[in-house]
Short mmCIF file of C-alpha atoms in Angstrom, two decimals:
data_model
loop_
_atom_site.label_atom_id
_atom_site.label_comp_id
_atom_site.label_asym_id
_atom_site.label_seq_id
_atom_site.Cartn_x
_atom_site.Cartn_y
_atom_site.Cartn_z
CA MET A 1 -21.76 19.79 -11.98
CA ASP A 2 -18.02 20.73 -12.70
CA GLY A 3 -18.60 24.12 -12.09
CA THR A 4 -20.36 23.68 -8.85
CA ALA A 5 -17.40 21.38 -8.05
CA ILE A 6 -14.84 24.00 -8.80
CA ASP A 7 -16.69 27.04 -7.06
CA SER A 8 -16.78 24.71 -3.88
CA LEU A 9 -13.32 23.91 -4.21
CA LEU A 10 -12.39 27.44 -4.24
CA HIS A 11 -14.38 28.26 -1.42
CA GLY A 12 -12.62 25.50 0.32
CA PHE A 13 -9.22 27.06 -0.42
CA VAL A 14 -10.69 30.70 1.26
CA VAL A 15 -11.64 28.39 4.45
CA LEU A 16 -8.17 26.77 4.57
CA LEU A 17 -5.98 29.73 3.52
CA THR A 18 -5.68 30.93 6.97
CA PHE A 19 -2.33 31.07 9.20
CA LYS A 20 -3.56 29.09 11.71
CA ASN A 21 -4.80 26.29 9.21
CA MET A 22 -1.64 26.55 7.39
CA LEU A 23 0.35 26.27 10.47
CA LEU A 24 -1.54 22.89 11.30
CA MET A 25 -0.92 21.62 7.87
CA MET A 26 2.86 21.96 7.87
CA VAL A 27 3.13 20.66 11.34
CA GLY A 28 0.85 17.57 10.30
CA ILE A 29 2.94 16.68 7.43
CA ILE A 30 6.48 16.81 9.35
CA LEU A 31 4.91 14.61 12.04
CA GLY A 32 3.33 12.36 9.57
CA ILE A 33 6.76 12.03 7.78
CA PHE A 34 8.48 10.84 11.15
CA VAL A 35 5.43 8.39 11.48
CA GLY A 36 5.84 7.04 8.24
CA VAL A 37 9.63 6.62 8.69
CA LEU A 38 9.17 4.82 12.13
CA PRO A 39 8.48 1.01 11.18
CA GLY A 40 5.27 -0.12 13.12
CA LEU A 41 3.86 3.04 14.15
CA GLY A 42 2.06 3.77 10.86
CA GLY A 43 -0.66 6.41 9.66
CA PRO A 44 -3.76 4.98 11.49
CA ASN A 45 -1.84 4.73 14.89
CA GLY A 46 -0.07 7.91 14.37
CA VAL A 47 -3.59 9.65 13.74
CA ALA A 48 -5.21 7.88 16.60
CA LEU A 49 -2.55 8.83 19.31
CA LEU A 50 -2.99 12.40 18.38
CA LEU A 51 -6.81 12.42 17.96
CA PRO A 52 -7.35 13.42 21.64
CA LEU A 53 -5.26 16.31 21.26
CA THR A 54 -7.70 17.74 18.64
CA PHE A 55 -10.85 17.64 20.63
CA THR A 56 -10.66 21.24 21.62
CA MET A 57 -10.07 22.38 17.97
CA ASP A 58 -12.41 23.69 15.83
CA PRO A 59 -13.40 20.85 13.08
CA THR A 60 -11.88 22.38 10.13
CA GLY A 61 -8.30 22.72 11.91
CA ALA A 62 -8.47 19.08 13.55
CA ILE A 63 -9.18 17.54 9.98
CA VAL A 64 -6.56 19.48 8.56
CA LEU A 65 -3.88 18.12 10.80
CA LEU A 66 -4.98 14.62 11.13
CA SER A 67 -5.40 14.35 7.57
CA CYS A 68 -1.86 15.87 6.85
CA ILE A 69 -0.06 13.69 9.33
CA TYR A 70 -1.56 10.67 7.04
CA TRP A 71 -0.29 12.36 3.81
CA GLY A 72 2.73 12.80 5.54
CA ALA A 73 3.06 8.95 6.88
CA LEU A 74 2.28 8.19 2.90
CA PHE A 75 5.26 9.80 1.92
CA GLY A 76 7.50 8.70 4.83
CA GLY A 77 6.69 5.27 4.49
CA ALA A 78 8.90 5.01 1.76
CA ILE A 79 12.06 6.08 3.04
CA THR A 80 12.97 3.21 5.22
CA SER A 81 11.68 0.81 2.61
CA ILE A 82 13.88 2.10 -0.03
CA LEU A 83 17.17 2.71 2.39
CA PHE A 84 16.93 -0.41 4.70
CA ASN A 85 14.45 -2.54 3.23
CA ILE A 86 12.49 -2.10 6.19
CA PRO A 87 8.59 -1.02 5.00
CA GLY A 88 7.78 2.14 7.55
CA GLU A 89 4.20 1.46 6.17
CA ALA A 90 2.17 -1.72 5.37
CA TRP A 91 1.80 -0.57 1.93
CA SER A 92 5.54 0.07 1.30
CA VAL A 93 6.10 -3.69 1.06
CA ALA A 94 5.76 -3.87 -2.62
CA THR A 95 8.30 -0.66 -2.90
CA THR A 96 10.89 -2.71 -1.29
CA PHE A 97 11.16 -5.17 -4.42
CA ASP A 98 12.89 -2.48 -6.66
CA GLY A 99 13.38 0.29 -4.19
CA TYR A 100 15.77 -1.30 -2.12
CA PRO A 101 18.19 -2.98 -5.02
CA MET A 102 18.16 0.81 -6.51
CA ALA A 103 19.68 1.90 -3.37
CA GLN A 104 22.17 -0.92 -3.27
CA GLN A 105 23.25 0.21 -6.81
CA GLY A 106 23.70 3.61 -5.52
CA ARG A 107 20.69 5.03 -6.99
CA ALA A 108 19.04 5.91 -3.68
CA GLY A 109 18.19 9.56 -4.49
CA GLU A 110 16.77 8.35 -7.76
CA ALA A 111 14.54 5.93 -6.08
CA LEU A 112 13.51 8.24 -3.31
CA THR A 113 12.65 10.95 -5.90
CA ALA A 114 10.74 8.30 -8.13
CA ALA A 115 8.74 7.35 -4.72
CA PHE A 116 7.63 10.74 -3.75
CA THR A 117 6.71 11.89 -7.13
CA ALA A 118 4.47 8.79 -7.85
CA SER A 119 3.21 9.18 -4.32
CA PHE A 120 2.26 12.85 -5.46
CA PHE A 121 0.97 11.76 -8.76
CA GLY A 122 -1.22 9.04 -7.23
CA ALA A 123 -2.54 11.33 -4.45
CA LEU A 124 -3.02 13.98 -6.90
CA ALA A 125 -5.38 11.66 -9.16
CA ALA A 126 -7.17 10.59 -5.89
CA VAL A 127 -8.05 14.08 -4.86
CA LEU A 128 -9.47 15.09 -8.67
CA LEU A 129 -11.61 12.09 -8.34
CA ILE A 130 -12.85 13.38 -4.69
CA THR A 131 -13.51 16.72 -6.26
CA PHE A 132 -15.65 15.78 -9.00
CA LEU A 133 -17.14 12.35 -8.25
CA ALA A 134 -18.22 12.67 -4.68
CA PRO A 135 -21.86 13.49 -5.54
CA LEU A 136 -21.92 10.32 -7.39
CA VAL A 137 -20.03 7.74 -5.04
CA ALA A 138 -23.20 6.73 -3.03
CA ARG A 139 -24.71 5.19 -6.18
CA PHE A 140 -21.62 3.17 -6.91
CA ALA A 141 -20.43 2.23 -3.38
CA LEU A 142 -23.75 0.98 -2.39
CA ARG A 143 -23.32 -1.77 -4.90
CA PHE A 144 -20.60 -3.54 -3.15
CA GLY A 145 -21.44 -6.28 -0.73
CA PRO A 146 -19.35 -9.39 0.25
CA PRO A 147 -19.29 -11.00 -2.83
CA GLU A 148 -17.52 -8.06 -4.63
CA PHE A 149 -15.28 -7.51 -1.65
CA PHE A 150 -14.34 -11.17 -2.20
CA ALA A 151 -13.91 -10.91 -5.73
CA VAL A 152 -11.40 -7.80 -5.48
CA TYR A 153 -9.53 -9.65 -2.75
CA PHE A 154 -9.31 -12.86 -5.18
CA LEU A 155 -8.36 -10.85 -7.84
CA THR A 156 -5.29 -9.55 -5.86
CA PHE A 157 -4.24 -13.02 -4.91
CA CYS A 158 -4.69 -14.47 -8.53
CA SER A 159 -2.61 -11.83 -10.13
CA PHE A 160 0.18 -12.32 -7.65
CA VAL A 161 0.24 -15.96 -8.60
CA GLY A 162 -0.30 -15.78 -12.21
CA MET A 163 1.96 -12.73 -13.05
CA GLY A 164 4.92 -13.95 -10.19
CA LYS A 165 8.43 -14.56 -11.84
CA GLU A 166 9.04 -17.16 -9.05
CA ALA A 167 8.41 -20.80 -9.47
CA ARG A 168 4.59 -21.23 -8.95
CA HIS A 169 4.73 -23.96 -6.09
CA LYS A 170 6.94 -21.61 -4.07
CA ILE A 171 4.54 -18.55 -4.48
CA LEU A 172 1.47 -20.76 -3.51
CA ILE A 173 3.48 -22.27 -0.50
CA SER A 174 4.54 -18.86 0.76
CA MET A 175 0.82 -17.57 0.22
CA LEU A 176 -0.75 -20.56 2.14
CA ILE A 177 1.34 -20.05 5.01
CA GLY A 178 -0.05 -16.43 5.15
CA PHE A 179 -3.27 -17.80 4.99
CA LEU A 180 -2.65 -20.22 7.87
CA LEU A 181 -1.09 -17.52 9.60
CA ALA A 182 -4.24 -15.05 8.98
CA ALA A 183 -6.46 -17.81 10.27
CA VAL A 184 -4.83 -17.38 13.98
CA GLY A 185 -7.24 -15.49 16.54
CA MET A 186 -10.73 -15.04 17.02
CA ASP A 187 -13.24 -16.03 14.24
CA THR A 188 -14.70 -12.99 13.13
CA VAL A 189 -17.87 -14.79 11.60
CA GLY A 190 -18.41 -17.71 13.97
CA GLY A 191 -16.91 -16.32 17.33
CA SER A 192 -14.61 -19.22 18.09
CA LEU A 193 -11.13 -19.33 18.84
CA ARG A 194 -8.44 -20.98 16.32
CA MET A 195 -4.98 -22.17 16.95
CA THR A 196 -4.41 -19.72 19.77
CA PHE A 197 -2.71 -22.77 22.04
CA GLY A 198 -3.52 -21.11 25.15
CA PHE A 199 -1.69 -17.78 24.11
CA SER A 200 -3.73 -14.95 25.35
CA ASP A 201 -1.77 -12.78 23.14
CA LEU A 202 -2.83 -14.63 19.90
CA LEU A 203 -6.20 -13.71 20.37
CA ARG A 204 -5.94 -10.49 18.29
CA GLY A 205 -4.03 -13.26 15.85
CA PHE A 206 -0.80 -12.07 14.19
CA ASP A 207 -0.48 -8.19 13.41
CA PHE A 208 0.67 -7.60 9.83
CA LEU A 209 2.88 -4.79 11.09
CA VAL A 210 4.63 -7.00 13.43
CA ALA A 211 5.32 -9.68 11.01
CA VAL A 212 6.63 -7.26 8.24
CA ILE A 213 9.19 -5.94 10.60
CA GLY A 214 10.46 -8.97 11.27
CA LEU A 215 9.84 -10.74 7.84
CA PHE A 216 11.44 -7.54 5.58
CA GLY A 217 13.58 -5.73 8.40
CA LEU A 218 15.33 -8.26 10.86
CA SER A 219 15.73 -10.96 8.52
CA GLU A 220 17.73 -8.52 6.32
CA ILE A 221 19.84 -7.82 9.12
CA LEU A 222 20.64 -11.34 9.83
CA LEU A 223 21.26 -11.99 6.23
CA THR A 224 23.75 -8.92 5.86
CA MET A 225 25.47 -10.27 9.08
CA GLU A 226 25.77 -13.62 7.31
CA GLU A 227 26.91 -12.66 4.03
CA LYS A 228 28.93 -9.59 4.45
CA LEU A 229 31.16 -9.81 7.42
CA ALA A 230 33.33 -6.73 6.68
CA PHE A 231 30.33 -4.18 6.51
CA GLU A 232 30.69 -1.18 4.29
CA GLY A 233 28.56 1.72 3.88
CA LYS A 234 26.72 2.23 0.47
CA GLN A 235 27.81 5.34 -1.39
CA ALA A 236 24.65 7.50 -2.47
CA LYS A 237 24.93 10.66 -4.54
CA LEU A 238 23.91 13.94 -2.76
CA ASP A 239 23.50 16.18 -5.68
CA LEU A 240 20.02 17.68 -5.90
CA LYS A 241 20.40 17.59 -9.83
CA VAL A 242 19.26 13.82 -9.34
CA VAL A 243 15.87 15.04 -8.69
CA TRP A 244 15.51 16.77 -12.26
CA ARG A 245 17.17 13.83 -13.90
CA THR A 246 14.58 11.55 -12.57
CA TRP A 247 11.61 14.19 -13.27
CA LYS A 248 13.09 14.05 -16.91
CA SER A 249 12.78 10.14 -17.31
CA LEU A 250 9.12 9.80 -15.81
CA PRO A 251 7.33 10.94 -19.25
CA ARG A 252 8.32 7.84 -20.58
CA TYR A 253 6.43 5.90 -17.65
CA TRP A 254 3.21 7.73 -18.23
CA ALA A 255 1.02 4.33 -18.99
CA THR A 256 2.24 2.84 -15.62
CA LEU A 257 1.66 6.17 -13.74
CA ILE A 258 -1.95 6.20 -15.25
CA ARG A 259 -2.65 2.54 -14.67
CA SER A 260 -1.34 2.52 -11.18
CA ALA A 261 -3.52 5.74 -10.40
CA ILE A 262 -6.56 4.18 -11.67
CA ALA A 263 -6.30 0.83 -9.99
CA GLY A 264 -5.55 2.66 -6.84
CA CYS A 265 -8.29 4.97 -6.90
CA TRP A 266 -10.81 2.02 -7.47
CA LEU A 267 -9.31 0.12 -4.59
CA GLY A 268 -9.64 2.97 -2.53
CA ILE A 269 -13.24 3.45 -3.18
CA THR A 270 -14.42 0.07 -3.19
CA PRO A 271 -12.56 -0.50 -0.72
CA GLY A 272 -9.66 -2.55 -1.47
CA GLY A 273 -7.26 -0.56 0.63
CA ALA A 274 -3.52 0.68 -0.18
CA ILE A 275 -2.17 -2.58 0.43
CA ALA A 276 -4.03 -4.48 -1.99
CA ALA A 277 -3.60 -1.66 -4.40
CA SER A 278 0.27 -1.36 -3.89
CA PHE A 279 0.58 -5.06 -4.80
CA MET A 280 -1.77 -4.93 -7.80
CA GLY A 281 -0.04 -1.86 -9.02
CA TYR A 282 3.22 -3.56 -9.01
CA GLY A 283 1.65 -6.83 -10.43
CA LEU A 284 -0.07 -4.51 -13.42
CA ALA A 285 3.67 -2.83 -14.05
CA LYS A 286 5.14 -6.24 -14.30
CA ARG A 287 2.40 -7.69 -16.47
CA PHE A 288 2.36 -4.86 -19.04
CA SER A 289 6.19 -4.80 -18.94
CA ARG A 290 8.31 -5.67 -22.04
CA ASP A 291 10.95 -7.30 -19.51
CA PRO A 292 8.80 -8.59 -16.75
CA ASP A 293 11.93 -10.66 -15.36
CA SER A 294 13.86 -7.61 -14.72
CA PHE A 295 11.50 -6.55 -12.02
CA GLY A 296 12.96 -7.08 -8.53
CA THR A 297 16.56 -5.87 -9.87
CA GLY A 298 16.29 -2.29 -9.44
CA ARG A 299 13.67 -1.18 -11.83
CA ILE A 300 12.06 2.33 -11.58
CA GLU A 301 8.89 1.28 -12.71
CA GLY A 302 8.82 -1.24 -9.49
CA VAL A 303 9.02 1.97 -7.53
CA LEU A 304 6.41 4.21 -9.37
CA ALA A 305 3.69 1.49 -9.59
CA PRO A 306 2.93 0.49 -6.25
CA GLU A 307 3.79 4.03 -4.46
CA THR A 308 1.42 5.71 -7.20
CA ALA A 309 -1.61 2.93 -6.80
CA ALA A 310 -0.87 3.16 -2.82
CA HIS A 311 -1.43 6.72 -2.41
CA ALA A 312 -4.08 6.67 -5.07
CA ALA A 313 -6.00 4.00 -2.74
CA GLY A 314 -4.94 5.72 0.55
CA THR A 315 -6.50 9.25 -0.35
CA SER A 316 -9.50 7.95 -2.32
CA ALA A 317 -10.50 5.95 0.63
CA LEU A 318 -11.81 9.44 2.28
CA LEU A 319 -14.36 9.79 -0.55
CA PRO A 320 -16.72 6.92 0.81
CA MET A 321 -15.90 8.01 4.42
CA LEU A 322 -17.03 11.58 3.44
CA ALA A 323 -19.78 10.59 1.31
CA LEU A 324 -21.27 7.84 2.94
CA GLY A 325 -20.05 7.40 6.20
CA ILE A 326 -17.94 4.16 5.19
CA PRO A 327 -14.43 4.04 6.08
CA GLY A 328 -12.18 2.79 3.00
CA SER A 329 -9.35 2.28 5.42
CA GLY A 330 -7.69 2.01 8.84
CA THR A 331 -7.10 5.91 8.61
CA ALA A 332 -10.33 6.85 7.57
CA ALA A 333 -11.74 4.85 10.13
CA VAL A 334 -9.94 6.74 12.87
CA LEU A 335 -10.96 10.26 11.10
CA LEU A 336 -14.66 8.87 11.06
CA GLY A 337 -14.57 8.47 14.80
CA GLY A 338 -13.16 11.98 14.78
CA LEU A 339 -15.87 13.57 12.84
CA MET A 340 -18.47 11.87 15.21
CA ILE A 341 -16.88 13.30 18.01
CA TRP A 342 -16.74 16.77 16.71
CA GLY A 343 -20.50 16.45 16.20
CA LEU A 344 -20.39 15.65 12.24
CA GLN A 345 -22.31 12.76 10.64
CA PRO A 346 -20.49 11.56 7.47
CA GLY A 347 -22.90 10.85 4.62
CA PRO A 348 -24.44 12.91 1.68
CA LEU A 349 -25.81 15.71 3.89
CA LEU A 350 -22.39 16.37 5.19
CA PHE A 351 -21.87 18.28 1.98
CA VAL A 352 -24.95 20.50 2.41
CA GLU A 353 -25.05 21.02 6.16
CA HIS A 354 -21.19 21.56 6.55
CA ALA A 355 -19.80 22.53 3.22
CA ASP A 356 -16.92 24.85 4.61
CA PHE A 357 -15.55 21.88 6.39
CA VAL A 358 -15.91 19.40 3.75
CA TRP A 359 -14.16 21.64 0.86
CA GLY A 360 -11.69 23.02 3.22
CA LEU A 361 -10.55 19.35 4.10
CA ILE A 362 -10.24 18.75 0.14
CA ALA A 363 -8.38 21.88 -0.53
CA SER A 364 -5.86 20.82 2.16
CA MET A 365 -5.55 17.65 0.30
CA TYR A 366 -4.31 19.72 -2.83
CA LEU A 367 -2.01 21.84 -0.60
CA GLY A 368 -0.96 19.41 1.92
CA ASN A 369 0.13 16.70 -1.08
CA ILE A 370 2.08 19.94 -2.61
CA ALA A 371 3.73 20.86 0.50
CA GLY A 372 4.86 17.16 1.35
CA LEU A 373 6.33 16.86 -1.89
CA ILE A 374 8.49 20.01 -1.71
CA LEU A 375 9.35 19.04 1.79
CA VAL A 376 10.55 15.42 1.16
CA LEU A 377 12.01 16.45 -1.94
CA ALA A 378 14.07 19.20 -0.14
CA THR A 379 15.71 16.06 2.20
CA VAL A 380 16.35 13.73 -0.14
CA PRO A 381 20.32 14.40 0.08
CA LEU A 382 19.91 14.02 3.50
CA PHE A 383 17.90 10.54 3.52
CA ALA A 384 20.07 9.16 0.53
CA ALA A 385 23.40 10.24 3.16
CA ILE A 386 22.03 7.60 5.51
CA LEU A 387 23.56 5.06 3.03
CA ARG A 388 27.00 6.42 3.86
CA VAL A 389 27.05 5.52 7.50
CA PRO A 390 28.79 2.16 8.05
CA PHE A 391 26.48 -0.71 8.58
CA PRO A 392 27.81 -1.51 12.03
CA THR A 393 26.88 2.01 13.17
CA ILE A 394 23.32 1.61 12.03
CA ALA A 395 22.69 -1.84 12.45
CA SER A 396 22.10 -1.80 16.37
CA SER A 397 19.74 1.34 15.89
CA VAL A 398 17.79 -0.52 13.09
CA ILE A 399 17.19 -3.38 15.12
CA VAL A 400 16.06 -1.16 18.20
CA LEU A 401 13.75 0.76 16.07
CA CYS A 402 12.16 -2.70 14.90
CA ALA A 403 11.77 -3.54 18.41
CA ILE A 404 10.04 -0.14 19.18
CA GLY A 405 7.84 -0.28 16.11
CA ALA A 406 6.84 -3.69 17.06
CA TYR A 407 5.90 -2.90 20.90
CA ALA A 408 4.35 0.10 19.46
CA VAL A 409 1.58 -1.61 17.57
CA HIS A 410 -0.02 -3.01 20.90
CA GLY A 411 2.28 -1.96 23.68
CA ALA A 412 2.95 -5.78 24.29
CA VAL A 413 6.33 -7.43 24.69
CA PHE A 414 5.20 -10.71 23.21
CA ASP A 415 5.06 -8.91 19.91
CA ILE A 416 8.78 -7.89 20.07
CA TRP A 417 9.41 -11.99 20.18
CA LEU A 418 7.03 -12.52 17.68
CA MET A 419 9.07 -9.73 15.40
CA VAL A 420 12.00 -11.98 16.32
CA LEU A 421 10.35 -15.14 15.20
CA PHE A 422 9.18 -13.77 11.99
CA GLY A 423 12.91 -12.19 11.26
CA VAL A 424 13.94 -16.00 11.40
CA VAL A 425 11.20 -17.26 9.05
CA GLY A 426 12.26 -14.36 6.70
CA TYR A 427 15.82 -15.26 6.83
CA VAL A 428 15.07 -18.91 6.03
CA PHE A 429 12.73 -17.96 3.13
CA LYS A 430 15.32 -15.57 1.77
CA LYS A 431 18.09 -18.45 1.96
CA LEU A 432 15.75 -20.84 0.22
CA ASN A 433 14.65 -18.50 -2.54
CA TYR A 434 10.88 -18.44 -1.26
CA PRO A 435 9.26 -15.14 -2.06
CA LEU A 436 8.33 -13.14 0.97
CA ALA A 437 5.60 -10.86 -0.74
CA PRO A 438 2.62 -13.55 -1.29
CA LEU A 439 3.10 -14.22 2.48
CA ALA A 440 2.65 -10.70 3.42
CA LEU A 441 0.05 -10.53 1.10
CA ALA A 442 -1.87 -13.35 2.49
CA LEU A 443 -1.38 -12.59 5.98
CA VAL A 444 -2.91 -8.94 5.72
CA LEU A 445 -5.76 -9.89 3.38
CA GLY A 446 -6.60 -13.29 4.44
CA ASP A 447 -9.05 -12.64 7.31
CA ARG A 448 -10.67 -10.03 5.33
CA ALA A 449 -10.98 -12.34 2.06
CA GLU A 450 -12.31 -15.13 4.45
CA ASP A 451 -14.85 -13.08 6.19
CA ALA A 452 -16.04 -11.86 2.76
CA PHE A 453 -16.45 -15.33 1.37
CA ARG A 454 -18.17 -16.95 4.24
CA GLN A 455 -20.72 -13.99 4.64
CA THR A 456 -21.52 -14.63 0.60
CA MET A 457 -21.69 -18.22 1.18
CA ILE A 458 -23.92 -17.84 4.27
CA ALA A 459 -26.37 -15.60 2.08
CA SER A 460 -26.13 -17.59 -0.93
CA ARG A 461 -26.50 -21.03 0.86
CA GLY A 462 -23.50 -21.97 -0.51
CA ASN A 463 -24.15 -21.36 -4.22
CA LEU A 464 -20.83 -19.93 -6.20
CA THR A 465 -22.96 -18.76 -8.79
CA VAL A 466 -23.03 -15.86 -6.71
CA PHE A 467 -19.91 -14.45 -7.98
CA TRP A 468 -21.41 -14.08 -11.40
CA SER A 469 -24.80 -12.62 -10.17
CA ASN A 470 -24.16 -9.44 -11.64
CA SER A 471 -22.21 -7.43 -14.15
CA LEU A 472 -19.72 -6.13 -11.68
CA VAL A 473 -18.85 -9.11 -9.41
CA GLY A 474 -18.83 -11.35 -12.40
CA SER A 475 -16.14 -9.32 -14.49
CA ILE A 476 -13.93 -9.03 -11.49
CA THR A 477 -14.31 -12.59 -10.72
CA SER A 478 -13.71 -13.70 -14.64
CA LEU A 479 -10.82 -11.35 -14.43
CA ALA A 480 -9.24 -13.11 -11.68
CA LEU A 481 -9.64 -16.58 -13.05
CA LEU A 482 -8.07 -15.33 -16.64
CA LEU A 483 -5.06 -14.17 -14.50
CA LEU A 484 -4.65 -17.30 -12.19
CA LEU A 485 -4.95 -19.50 -15.60
CA TRP A 486 -2.50 -17.02 -17.33
CA PRO A 487 0.49 -19.15 -17.28
CA VAL A 488 -1.12 -22.14 -18.40
CA LEU A 489 -3.08 -20.49 -21.06
CA SER A 490 -0.05 -18.69 -22.56
CA ASP A 491 1.93 -22.01 -22.42
CA ILE A 492 -0.61 -23.54 -24.39
CA MET A 493 -0.78 -20.71 -26.83
CA LYS A 494 2.86 -21.16 -27.39
CA ARG A 495 2.72 -24.82 -28.18
CA LEU A 496 -0.06 -24.09 -30.56
CA ARG A 497 2.01 -21.65 -32.46
CA LYS A 498 5.19 -23.85 -32.31
CA SER A 499 2.91 -26.97 -33.92
CA GLY A 500 1.35 -24.67 -36.30
CA ASP A 501 4.69 -23.31 -37.52
CA GLY A 502 6.13 -27.05 -37.80
CA VAL A 503 3.41 -28.18 -39.94
CA PRO A 504 4.47 -26.36 -43.23
CA THR A 505 8.11 -27.16 -42.54
CA GLY A 506 7.21 -30.83 -42.22
CA ALA A 507 5.20 -30.76 -45.54
CA ALA A 508 7.81 -29.11 -47.16
CA SER A 509 10.55 -31.76 -46.09
CA GLY A 510 8.34 -34.49 -47.24
#
């Protein structure tokens, strides 16, 4: 099977390596980087906006252009997260935890280089997975139903509570507020309206991108205006040697990179999504670190882990879309619609009936990510130089970008007011030292987790043992409960060790 996959991939490179397709690949990457940098637009929206332009193109050229927009957006999402603490993409929230502190410490070039390189590593791992496992994915993915989906989401929530360094009650309060906000709008299972209070704009609920722009972006501006009345531009090294120095330090983090890539690929195929993968990658890195309390203060591992996991998940999400017709992400869903418009039916037969198209797309994943890495690394000094601009000069531009990003999500002025409201909420949370990440995580995954749980309960007639009905869902659920109870269990073990050490001492003194 390996030889067949390699032969097919080489044929895909032959299909891809034409002047037209290479030009479309470069244009797509450049457009994607701008899409990723602009808060609120995002990969799915950028692909959706440009999808109509591809209807007159051949399917191979069209999918190369659109997929490369996606790769570029994946790279670009880290830029504003690190430089301004404004996640350009939903999956870049976890990158802000350590990326922004690194930029504040004058290590913007190092943080950007680490983010881009980790993004490439995660995407490469996912593309290798797609290349060799595409024929086998149907058997695995078909095992996932509502119980397995809920178990994955539950694992993500539990890992955040069990591994968080903040006070447990603050994490839970933040997460519960996120769940409450996620419940606003149309109940997708029962069809009823919940907590709309007569506002028609709330029928669709709170959009995650609008919320995250306010929570992380606008709140940071408000906090800076209060705490730093004398605004000063941050210094950033512009020497490209920082790229080489950062690369030399990366081998020591090989375990973090591999662990995050595996978690990301798994959540991309299942699909848990790039957002859940980024948070899980960050949580795993902190859990296995010798100094977990230093996370959030500018650890390079805190940038490598979420970026690797997010890109591995975002790329591997195309695997179930191609092999089964099951989109693993928002962008994959948009691309799925494009395939059908072009007269292609995703599924196992796609690899047989349209081999040129499939393997040309897979080849573009390799070249697109290599070209994207080179392009963003070449412009690291340009992005790092933004920090030298005095804050008053850029503050108004950042606020305008936030407003444009919020408006671009649904084309509604109401979303701008929601962004302002979330900005105030984020400001209050930061002043009270409440973590924002659990709120953002619950807001984006809460409705999906609720749907999966309710569908499971309906099918099982309320029997909770369904979450241990097979080895797959049982192992995920058990691991989630272990992570949730880990602080309590570790505390009990510490007390037992202390009491055990005290017995001989007491006996000797007696």
